[in-house]
Structure formats: C-alpha cells, structure tokens
C-alpha cells in the first residue's frame, strides 16, 4: 500500500516484464502461448538465464531439448554469442573460445535443475518437481511444454490436458512457487491469430492460468514493431 509500484514477486531482471507482472508471484501460473518455432522455448531459457544468473534456483521440465542443449544455450547467452552468427564452419575464434569457456564455468555453478525426459508421465514429472523443491529449494518452475506430457488412462487429449493443468496449478499453489508453462496453439489460432482461447486441447489451460502471454511474429521497421501478417498484407 505504501509503494504500489513495488514488485510483489521474484524479479526476473527483464524490466518491461517485471513492470507488467510485478514479479513472478508465489502460487501463480504463467502460460506462454505460441505457434511452432515462434520462440516459446527461447523465452523460457532467457528467463532461466536471468533468474539463475542472479542466484535464483530454477527447475525446468524440458521435453523437447536435452539437458546438454539447454545448458549450451545458457552458455552462449552468458557469453553474448549467437551460435547462428558464427562462421560457416562453426569454428570459434580464440576470443570467442575464451568467452564460451568463462561462461561455461559460470553456468555450471548456477542453480539450474533440468528434467529432460521425453514424453514424461504426469505423475513422474510432478514427483520430480516436488523432489527438486524439497532438496534444492527451487523458487521458480518451468514446463516446456504441456502437450508432450503423458497422462495414463486419459480418455482423450482434452481430458488429459485438464488433468495436466490441474496438477501444474496444484504444484504452484501447494508449494507457493511461480510456475511458467509453455503451450502450443490450436490450428484455428495458427491461421487466424492467437487469442484467449487459442491453447491446444481445451480451455483448461486458460482456466488454470493466472497470467497468459501470447507470442506472435513481429519485425522492427521504421521505429516501430510491425506484425508480420499486417506487413504481408501491406506489401
């Protein structure tokens, strides 16, 4: 009440996001919605880079990327290098090697815990999250992404997703931690634009989400962000 602008949760260090969310709050579920290859995993890894680099223990359920790939991305982020911008041969200059070596030493000391099971069963995934919270005091949970989690005995994709989101919501609330989860969008949203009801396999994702982010392709042009669909229409 004394300072309405103060953060209510964990600061990520990303100023614009922190002003929007007032920090990642305990017992709160954040969902990132977007189409394939739009940057959902990259956003998660960027947040992990910011948080873990500041000493905040994080847990990531990565169902598409192996632990080594996640760590490699964090290392390149810390080194300030874009792997795609390296030489065609993929070779590092001596200066770049030093940057990567120093970054690797830093990242390996960060409190990052990665579960990289492919198509994990929901009970196993939630048990692993609880273990890391108990043993390593994880402060922020990340799940990338919801649609690859398996639910034993589910009657269909919609029922399975409802069970998944109930459990992720329970994780956040019962352990009083913020949870950031990634979701694909449905086919209609991919064609017509991402909105409130764009999550793939039912409305439970939105129902059990406290704050929803949508990622859409844009391009910086003439001092402003232009949505790619609008740009295409103008062309």
PDB file of C-alpha atoms in Angstrom:
ATOM      1  CA  UNK A   1       0.000   0.000   0.000  1.00  0.00           C
ATOM      2  CA  UNK A   2       2.929   2.331   0.690  1.00  0.00           C
ATOM      3  CA  UNK A   3       4.500   1.653  -2.720  1.00  0.00           C
ATOM      4  CA  UNK A   4       2.035   0.470  -5.393  1.00  0.00           C
ATOM      5  CA  UNK A   5       4.872   0.159  -7.940  1.00  0.00           C
ATOM      6  CA  UNK A   6       6.881  -2.312  -5.827  1.00  0.00           C
ATOM      7  CA  UNK A   7       7.314  -5.850  -7.139  1.00  0.00           C
ATOM      8  CA  UNK A   8       5.089  -8.457  -5.487  1.00  0.00           C
ATOM      9  CA  UNK A   9       7.156 -11.423  -6.622  1.00  0.00           C
ATOM     10  CA  UNK A  10      10.580 -12.531  -7.818  1.00  0.00           C
ATOM     11  CA  UNK A  11      12.262 -10.027 -10.129  1.00  0.00           C
ATOM     12  CA  UNK A  12      13.457 -11.519 -13.408  1.00  0.00           C
ATOM     13  CA  UNK A  13      15.661  -8.575 -14.285  1.00  0.00           C
ATOM     14  CA  UNK A  14      13.692  -8.055 -17.507  1.00  0.00           C
ATOM     15  CA  UNK A  15      12.363  -4.592 -16.683  1.00  0.00           C
ATOM     16  CA  UNK A  16       9.387  -4.488 -19.039  1.00  0.00           C
ATOM     17  CA  UNK A  17       8.193  -7.932 -17.938  1.00  0.00           C
ATOM     18  CA  UNK A  18       8.683  -7.143 -14.257  1.00  0.00           C
ATOM     19  CA  UNK A  19       6.614  -3.982 -14.628  1.00  0.00           C
ATOM     20  CA  UNK A  20       3.874  -5.982 -16.318  1.00  0.00           C
ATOM     21  CA  UNK A  21       3.799  -8.872 -13.848  1.00  0.00           C
ATOM     22  CA  UNK A  22       5.065  -7.078 -10.724  1.00  0.00           C
ATOM     23  CA  UNK A  23       7.487 -10.002 -10.470  1.00  0.00           C
ATOM     24  CA  UNK A  24       6.859 -13.746 -10.670  1.00  0.00           C
ATOM     25  CA  UNK A  25       4.482 -14.319  -7.783  1.00  0.00           C
ATOM     26  CA  UNK A  26       4.165 -17.319  -5.497  1.00  0.00           C
ATOM     27  CA  UNK A  27       1.355 -19.806  -6.233  1.00  0.00           C
ATOM     28  CA  UNK A  28       0.864 -18.250  -9.674  1.00  0.00           C
ATOM     29  CA  UNK A  29       0.722 -19.993 -13.069  1.00  0.00           C
ATOM     30  CA  UNK A  30       2.015 -18.169 -16.153  1.00  0.00           C
ATOM     31  CA  UNK A  31       1.325 -19.660 -19.582  1.00  0.00           C
ATOM     32  CA  UNK A  32       3.232 -18.803 -22.764  1.00  0.00           C
ATOM     33  CA  UNK A  33       1.159 -19.447 -25.914  1.00  0.00           C
ATOM     34  CA  UNK A  34       2.561 -19.508 -29.411  1.00  0.00           C
ATOM     35  CA  UNK A  35       2.856 -21.357 -32.690  1.00  0.00           C
ATOM     36  CA  UNK A  36       5.655 -23.781 -33.551  1.00  0.00           C
ATOM     37  CA  UNK A  37       9.123 -22.185 -33.856  1.00  0.00           C
ATOM     38  CA  UNK A  38       7.888 -18.815 -32.608  1.00  0.00           C
ATOM     39  CA  UNK A  39      10.312 -18.668 -29.664  1.00  0.00           C
ATOM     40  CA  UNK A  40       8.433 -20.156 -26.682  1.00  0.00           C
ATOM     41  CA  UNK A  41      11.390 -22.282 -25.528  1.00  0.00           C
ATOM     42  CA  UNK A  42      13.760 -19.378 -26.095  1.00  0.00           C
ATOM     43  CA  UNK A  43      11.657 -17.155 -23.845  1.00  0.00           C
ATOM     44  CA  UNK A  44      11.771 -19.790 -21.095  1.00  0.00           C
ATOM     45  CA  UNK A  45      15.523 -20.188 -21.438  1.00  0.00           C
ATOM     46  CA  UNK A  46      16.001 -16.421 -21.403  1.00  0.00           C
ATOM     47  CA  UNK A  47      14.033 -16.163 -18.145  1.00  0.00           C
ATOM     48  CA  UNK A  48      16.062 -19.044 -16.690  1.00  0.00           C
ATOM     49  CA  UNK A  49      19.276 -17.295 -17.754  1.00  0.00           C
ATOM     50  CA  UNK A  50      18.159 -14.110 -15.983  1.00  0.00           C
ATOM     51  CA  UNK A  51      16.964 -15.846 -12.813  1.00  0.00           C
ATOM     52  CA  UNK A  52      19.677 -18.458 -12.368  1.00  0.00           C
ATOM     53  CA  UNK A  53      22.355 -15.908 -13.200  1.00  0.00           C
ATOM     54  CA  UNK A  54      21.039 -13.872 -10.279  1.00  0.00           C
ATOM     55  CA  UNK A  55      21.205 -16.916  -7.987  1.00  0.00           C
ATOM     56  CA  UNK A  56      17.515 -17.914  -8.054  1.00  0.00           C
ATOM     57  CA  UNK A  57      17.151 -21.748  -8.065  1.00  0.00           C
ATOM     58  CA  UNK A  58      15.013 -22.901 -11.008  1.00  0.00           C
ATOM     59  CA  UNK A  59      13.656 -26.223 -12.299  1.00  0.00           C
ATOM     60  CA  UNK A  60      12.926 -26.920 -15.945  1.00  0.00           C
ATOM     61  CA  UNK A  61      10.978 -29.815 -17.401  1.00  0.00           C
ATOM     62  CA  UNK A  62      12.342 -29.877 -20.946  1.00  0.00           C
ATOM     63  CA  UNK A  63      10.541 -32.459 -23.058  1.00  0.00           C
ATOM     64  CA  UNK A  64      11.957 -31.412 -26.448  1.00  0.00           C
ATOM     65  CA  UNK A  65      15.559 -30.408 -25.679  1.00  0.00           C
ATOM     66  CA  UNK A  66      18.138 -32.471 -23.826  1.00  0.00           C
ATOM     67  CA  UNK A  67      19.842 -31.081 -20.741  1.00  0.00           C
ATOM     68  CA  UNK A  68      23.080 -30.607 -22.688  1.00  0.00           C
ATOM     69  CA  UNK A  69      21.278 -28.498 -25.285  1.00  0.00           C
ATOM     70  CA  UNK A  70      19.661 -26.321 -22.631  1.00  0.00           C
ATOM     71  CA  UNK A  71      22.992 -25.750 -20.876  1.00  0.00           C
ATOM     72  CA  UNK A  72      24.679 -24.965 -24.200  1.00  0.00           C
ATOM     73  CA  UNK A  73      22.068 -22.310 -24.943  1.00  0.00           C
ATOM     74  CA  UNK A  74      22.541 -20.754 -21.493  1.00  0.00           C
ATOM     75  CA  UNK A  75      26.307 -20.741 -22.028  1.00  0.00           C
ATOM     76  CA  UNK A  76      26.010 -18.903 -25.342  1.00  0.00           C
ATOM     77  CA  UNK A  77      23.583 -16.436 -23.783  1.00  0.00           C
ATOM     78  CA  UNK A  78      26.032 -15.758 -20.981  1.00  0.00           C
ATOM     79  CA  UNK A  79      28.892 -15.433 -23.480  1.00  0.00           C
ATOM     80  CA  UNK A  80      26.868 -12.949 -25.527  1.00  0.00           C
ATOM     81  CA  UNK A  81      27.212 -15.025 -28.681  1.00  0.00           C
ATOM     82  CA  UNK A  82      24.637 -16.172 -31.220  1.00  0.00           C
ATOM     83  CA  UNK A  83      25.576 -19.675 -32.438  1.00  0.00           C
ATOM     84  CA  UNK A  84      23.785 -18.982 -35.721  1.00  0.00           C
ATOM     85  CA  UNK A  85      26.055 -15.988 -36.376  1.00  0.00           C
ATOM     86  CA  UNK A  86      29.319 -17.930 -36.108  1.00  0.00           C
ATOM     87  CA  UNK A  87      31.449 -18.778 -39.098  1.00  0.00           C
ATOM     88  CA  UNK A  88      30.087 -21.197 -41.691  1.00  0.00           C
ATOM     89  CA  UNK A  89      32.494 -23.820 -40.401  1.00  0.00           C
ATOM     90  CA  UNK A  90      31.083 -23.369 -36.889  1.00  0.00           C
ATOM     91  CA  UNK A  91      34.557 -22.618 -35.562  1.00  0.00           C
ATOM     92  CA  UNK A  92      35.156 -20.191 -32.721  1.00  0.00           C
ATOM     93  CA  UNK A  93      37.819 -17.529 -32.763  1.00  0.00           C
ATOM     94  CA  UNK A  94      40.289 -17.554 -29.833  1.00  0.00           C
ATOM     95  CA  UNK A  95      38.406 -14.634 -28.282  1.00  0.00           C
ATOM     96  CA  UNK A  96      35.065 -16.431 -28.637  1.00  0.00           C
ATOM     97  CA  UNK A  97      36.543 -19.590 -27.126  1.00  0.00           C
ATOM     98  CA  UNK A  98      37.585 -17.603 -24.062  1.00  0.00           C
ATOM     99  CA  UNK A  99      34.106 -16.105 -23.782  1.00  0.00           C
ATOM    100  CA  UNK A 100      32.471 -19.534 -24.004  1.00  0.00           C
ATOM    101  CA  UNK A 101      34.931 -21.067 -21.542  1.00  0.00           C
ATOM    102  CA  UNK A 102      34.307 -18.324 -18.963  1.00  0.00           C
ATOM    103  CA  UNK A 103      30.549 -18.544 -19.497  1.00  0.00           C
ATOM    104  CA  UNK A 104      30.560 -22.321 -19.089  1.00  0.00           C
ATOM    105  CA  UNK A 105      32.337 -22.059 -15.737  1.00  0.00           C
ATOM    106  CA  UNK A 106      29.726 -19.580 -14.537  1.00  0.00           C
ATOM    107  CA  UNK A 107      26.698 -21.513 -15.785  1.00  0.00           C
ATOM    108  CA  UNK A 108      27.855 -24.779 -14.215  1.00  0.00           C
ATOM    109  CA  UNK A 109      27.705 -23.061 -10.819  1.00  0.00           C
ATOM    110  CA  UNK A 110      24.175 -21.779 -11.348  1.00  0.00           C
ATOM    111  CA  UNK A 111      21.210 -23.402  -9.513  1.00  0.00           C
ATOM    112  CA  UNK A 112      19.612 -24.841 -12.664  1.00  0.00           C
ATOM    113  CA  UNK A 113      17.942 -28.257 -12.488  1.00  0.00           C
ATOM    114  CA  UNK A 114      16.755 -29.839 -15.736  1.00  0.00           C
ATOM    115  CA  UNK A 115      14.458 -32.840 -16.183  1.00  0.00           C
ATOM    116  CA  UNK A 116      14.766 -33.867 -19.839  1.00  0.00           C
ATOM    117  CA  UNK A 117      12.546 -36.941 -20.028  1.00  0.00           C
ATOM    118  CA  UNK A 118      10.914 -37.357 -23.443  1.00  0.00           C
ATOM    119  CA  UNK A 119       7.133 -37.669 -23.188  1.00  0.00           C
ATOM    120  CA  UNK A 120       7.169 -37.910 -19.372  1.00  0.00           C
ATOM    121  CA  UNK A 121       4.219 -39.375 -17.489  1.00  0.00           C
ATOM    122  CA  UNK A 122       2.467 -36.730 -15.406  1.00  0.00           C
ATOM    123  CA  UNK A 123       2.973 -38.476 -12.013  1.00  0.00           C
ATOM    124  CA  UNK A 124       6.722 -38.837 -12.664  1.00  0.00           C
ATOM    125  CA  UNK A 125       7.063 -35.206 -13.713  1.00  0.00           C
ATOM    126  CA  UNK A 126       5.247 -33.807 -10.688  1.00  0.00           C
ATOM    127  CA  UNK A 127       7.184 -36.098  -8.346  1.00  0.00           C
ATOM    128  CA  UNK A 128      10.460 -34.832  -9.817  1.00  0.00           C
ATOM    129  CA  UNK A 129       9.323 -31.229  -9.369  1.00  0.00           C
ATOM    130  CA  UNK A 130       8.475 -31.860  -5.715  1.00  0.00           C
ATOM    131  CA  UNK A 131      11.845 -33.555  -5.185  1.00  0.00           C
ATOM    132  CA  UNK A 132      13.778 -30.585  -6.552  1.00  0.00           C
ATOM    133  CA  UNK A 133      11.694 -28.155  -4.497  1.00  0.00           C
ATOM    134  CA  UNK A 134      12.394 -30.165  -1.340  1.00  0.00           C
ATOM    135  CA  UNK A 135      16.074 -30.910  -1.948  1.00  0.00           C
ATOM    136  CA  UNK A 136      17.223 -27.813  -3.819  1.00  0.00           C
ATOM    137  CA  UNK A 137      14.686 -25.177  -2.765  1.00  0.00           C
ATOM    138  CA  UNK A 138      13.639 -24.404  -6.345  1.00  0.00           C
ATOM    139  CA  UNK A 139      11.981 -20.990  -6.415  1.00  0.00           C
ATOM    140  CA  UNK A 140      10.578 -20.983  -9.982  1.00  0.00           C
ATOM    141  CA  UNK A 141       9.300 -23.933 -12.065  1.00  0.00           C
ATOM    142  CA  UNK A 142       9.269 -24.120 -15.874  1.00  0.00           C
ATOM    143  CA  UNK A 143       7.480 -26.703 -18.049  1.00  0.00           C
ATOM    144  CA  UNK A 144       8.298 -26.770 -21.763  1.00  0.00           C
ATOM    145  CA  UNK A 145       5.817 -27.877 -22.938  1.00  0.00           C
ATOM    146  CA  UNK A 146       2.380 -29.112 -21.798  1.00  0.00           C
ATOM    147  CA  UNK A 147       1.278 -31.074 -24.867  1.00  0.00           C
ATOM    148  CA  UNK A 148       4.082 -33.650 -24.573  1.00  0.00           C
ATOM    149  CA  UNK A 149       3.181 -34.723 -21.036  1.00  0.00           C
ATOM    150  CA  UNK A 150       1.581 -38.184 -20.930  1.00  0.00           C
ATOM    151  CA  UNK A 151      -1.461 -38.890 -18.749  1.00  0.00           C
ATOM    152  CA  UNK A 152      -2.084 -42.575 -18.019  1.00  0.00           C
ATOM    153  CA  UNK A 153      -5.656 -43.752 -18.632  1.00  0.00           C
ATOM    154  CA  UNK A 154      -6.790 -40.405 -20.057  1.00  0.00           C
ATOM    155  CA  UNK A 155      -9.970 -40.638 -22.167  1.00  0.00           C
ATOM    156  CA  UNK A 156      -8.720 -38.165 -24.759  1.00  0.00           C
ATOM    157  CA  UNK A 157      -6.484 -35.168 -25.400  1.00  0.00           C
ATOM    158  CA  UNK A 158      -8.871 -32.695 -23.778  1.00  0.00           C
ATOM    159  CA  UNK A 159      -9.289 -34.760 -20.604  1.00  0.00           C
ATOM    160  CA  UNK A 160      -5.539 -35.351 -20.480  1.00  0.00           C
ATOM    161  CA  UNK A 161      -4.802 -31.636 -20.683  1.00  0.00           C
ATOM    162  CA  UNK A 162      -7.353 -30.896 -17.972  1.00  0.00           C
ATOM    163  CA  UNK A 163      -5.503 -33.306 -15.668  1.00  0.00           C
ATOM    164  CA  UNK A 164      -2.133 -31.784 -16.591  1.00  0.00           C
ATOM    165  CA  UNK A 165      -3.214 -28.234 -15.827  1.00  0.00           C
ATOM    166  CA  UNK A 166      -4.865 -29.276 -12.561  1.00  0.00           C
ATOM    167  CA  UNK A 167      -1.562 -30.778 -11.460  1.00  0.00           C
ATOM    168  CA  UNK A 168       0.577 -27.835 -12.577  1.00  0.00           C
ATOM    169  CA  UNK A 169      -1.802 -25.470 -10.790  1.00  0.00           C
ATOM    170  CA  UNK A 170      -1.563 -27.638  -7.667  1.00  0.00           C
ATOM    171  CA  UNK A 171       2.245 -27.596  -7.846  1.00  0.00           C
ATOM    172  CA  UNK A 172       2.287 -23.823  -7.881  1.00  0.00           C
ATOM    173  CA  UNK A 173      -0.296 -23.402  -5.143  1.00  0.00           C
ATOM    174  CA  UNK A 174       0.742 -26.194  -2.764  1.00  0.00           C
ATOM    175  CA  UNK A 175       4.426 -25.250  -2.864  1.00  0.00           C
ATOM    176  CA  UNK A 176       3.840 -21.493  -3.199  1.00  0.00           C
ATOM    177  CA  UNK A 177       6.096 -21.047  -6.209  1.00  0.00           C
ATOM    178  CA  UNK A 178       5.556 -19.360  -9.576  1.00  0.00           C
ATOM    179  CA  UNK A 179       5.212 -21.819 -12.455  1.00  0.00           C
ATOM    180  CA  UNK A 180       5.839 -20.873 -16.089  1.00  0.00           C
ATOM    181  CA  UNK A 181       4.424 -23.321 -18.640  1.00  0.00           C
ATOM    182  CA  UNK A 182       4.538 -23.412 -22.437  1.00  0.00           C
ATOM    183  CA  UNK A 183       1.625 -24.407 -24.659  1.00  0.00           C
ATOM    184  CA  UNK A 184       1.137 -24.883 -28.392  1.00  0.00           C
ATOM    185  CA  UNK A 185      -1.838 -23.241 -30.064  1.00  0.00           C
ATOM    186  CA  UNK A 186      -4.665 -24.894 -31.979  1.00  0.00           C
ATOM    187  CA  UNK A 187      -4.921 -24.958 -35.777  1.00  0.00           C
ATOM    188  CA  UNK A 188      -7.522 -22.188 -35.921  1.00  0.00           C
ATOM    189  CA  UNK A 189      -5.288 -19.853 -33.926  1.00  0.00           C
ATOM    190  CA  UNK A 190      -2.361 -20.637 -36.197  1.00  0.00           C
ATOM    191  CA  UNK A 191      -4.438 -19.431 -39.163  1.00  0.00           C
ATOM    192  CA  UNK A 192      -6.378 -16.557 -37.596  1.00  0.00           C
ATOM    193  CA  UNK A 193      -4.181 -15.199 -34.806  1.00  0.00           C
ATOM    194  CA  UNK A 194      -3.511 -16.082 -31.195  1.00  0.00           C
ATOM    195  CA  UNK A 195      -6.165 -15.158 -28.631  1.00  0.00           C
ATOM    196  CA  UNK A 196      -7.531 -16.089 -25.232  1.00  0.00           C
ATOM    197  CA  UNK A 197      -8.899 -19.467 -26.348  1.00  0.00           C
ATOM    198  CA  UNK A 198      -6.008 -20.477 -28.613  1.00  0.00           C
ATOM    199  CA  UNK A 199      -4.422 -23.137 -26.392  1.00  0.00           C
ATOM    200  CA  UNK A 200      -4.286 -26.583 -27.959  1.00  0.00           C
ATOM    201  CA  UNK A 201      -6.511 -29.341 -26.499  1.00  0.00           C
ATOM    202  CA  UNK A 202      -9.073 -27.452 -24.500  1.00  0.00           C
ATOM    203  CA  UNK A 203      -9.829 -24.485 -22.298  1.00  0.00           C
ATOM    204  CA  UNK A 204      -8.400 -25.883 -19.070  1.00  0.00           C
ATOM    205  CA  UNK A 205      -5.050 -24.263 -19.874  1.00  0.00           C
ATOM    206  CA  UNK A 206      -6.597 -20.810 -19.792  1.00  0.00           C
ATOM    207  CA  UNK A 207      -8.895 -21.699 -16.900  1.00  0.00           C
ATOM    208  CA  UNK A 208      -5.998 -22.763 -14.688  1.00  0.00           C
ATOM    209  CA  UNK A 209      -3.716 -19.905 -15.774  1.00  0.00           C
ATOM    210  CA  UNK A 210      -3.321 -16.712 -13.777  1.00  0.00           C
ATOM    211  CA  UNK A 211      -1.466 -14.726 -16.453  1.00  0.00           C
ATOM    212  CA  UNK A 212      -1.329 -15.547 -20.155  1.00  0.00           C
ATOM    213  CA  UNK A 213       1.320 -14.428 -22.658  1.00  0.00           C
ATOM    214  CA  UNK A 214       0.927 -14.807 -26.415  1.00  0.00           C
ATOM    215  CA  UNK A 215       3.911 -14.762 -28.755  1.00  0.00           C
ATOM    216  CA  UNK A 216       3.428 -13.615 -32.325  1.00  0.00           C
ATOM    217  CA  UNK A 217       5.919 -12.797 -35.117  1.00  0.00           C
ATOM    218  CA  UNK A 218       6.857  -9.125 -35.480  1.00  0.00           C
ATOM    219  CA  UNK A 219       9.558  -7.137 -37.233  1.00  0.00           C
ATOM    220  CA  UNK A 220      11.173  -3.838 -36.218  1.00  0.00           C
ATOM    221  CA  UNK A 221      10.708  -1.322 -39.044  1.00  0.00           C
ATOM    222  CA  UNK A 222      10.792   2.477 -39.168  1.00  0.00           C
ATOM    223  CA  UNK A 223      10.928   2.807 -35.403  1.00  0.00           C
ATOM    224  CA  UNK A 224       8.030   0.514 -34.554  1.00  0.00           C
ATOM    225  CA  UNK A 225       7.100  -3.144 -34.303  1.00  0.00           C
ATOM    226  CA  UNK A 226       5.112  -4.379 -37.293  1.00  0.00           C
ATOM    227  CA  UNK A 227       3.102  -7.571 -37.080  1.00  0.00           C
ATOM    228  CA  UNK A 228       4.218  -9.853 -39.897  1.00  0.00           C
ATOM    229  CA  UNK A 229       0.700 -10.588 -41.091  1.00  0.00           C
ATOM    230  CA  UNK A 230      -0.047  -6.876 -41.300  1.00  0.00           C
ATOM    231  CA  UNK A 231       3.239  -6.276 -43.085  1.00  0.00           C
ATOM    232  CA  UNK A 232       2.448  -9.014 -45.600  1.00  0.00           C
ATOM    233  CA  UNK A 233      -0.988  -7.526 -46.233  1.00  0.00           C
ATOM    234  CA  UNK A 234       0.514  -4.067 -46.794  1.00  0.00           C
ATOM    235  CA  UNK A 235       3.045  -5.496 -49.249  1.00  0.00           C
TER     236      UNK A 235
END
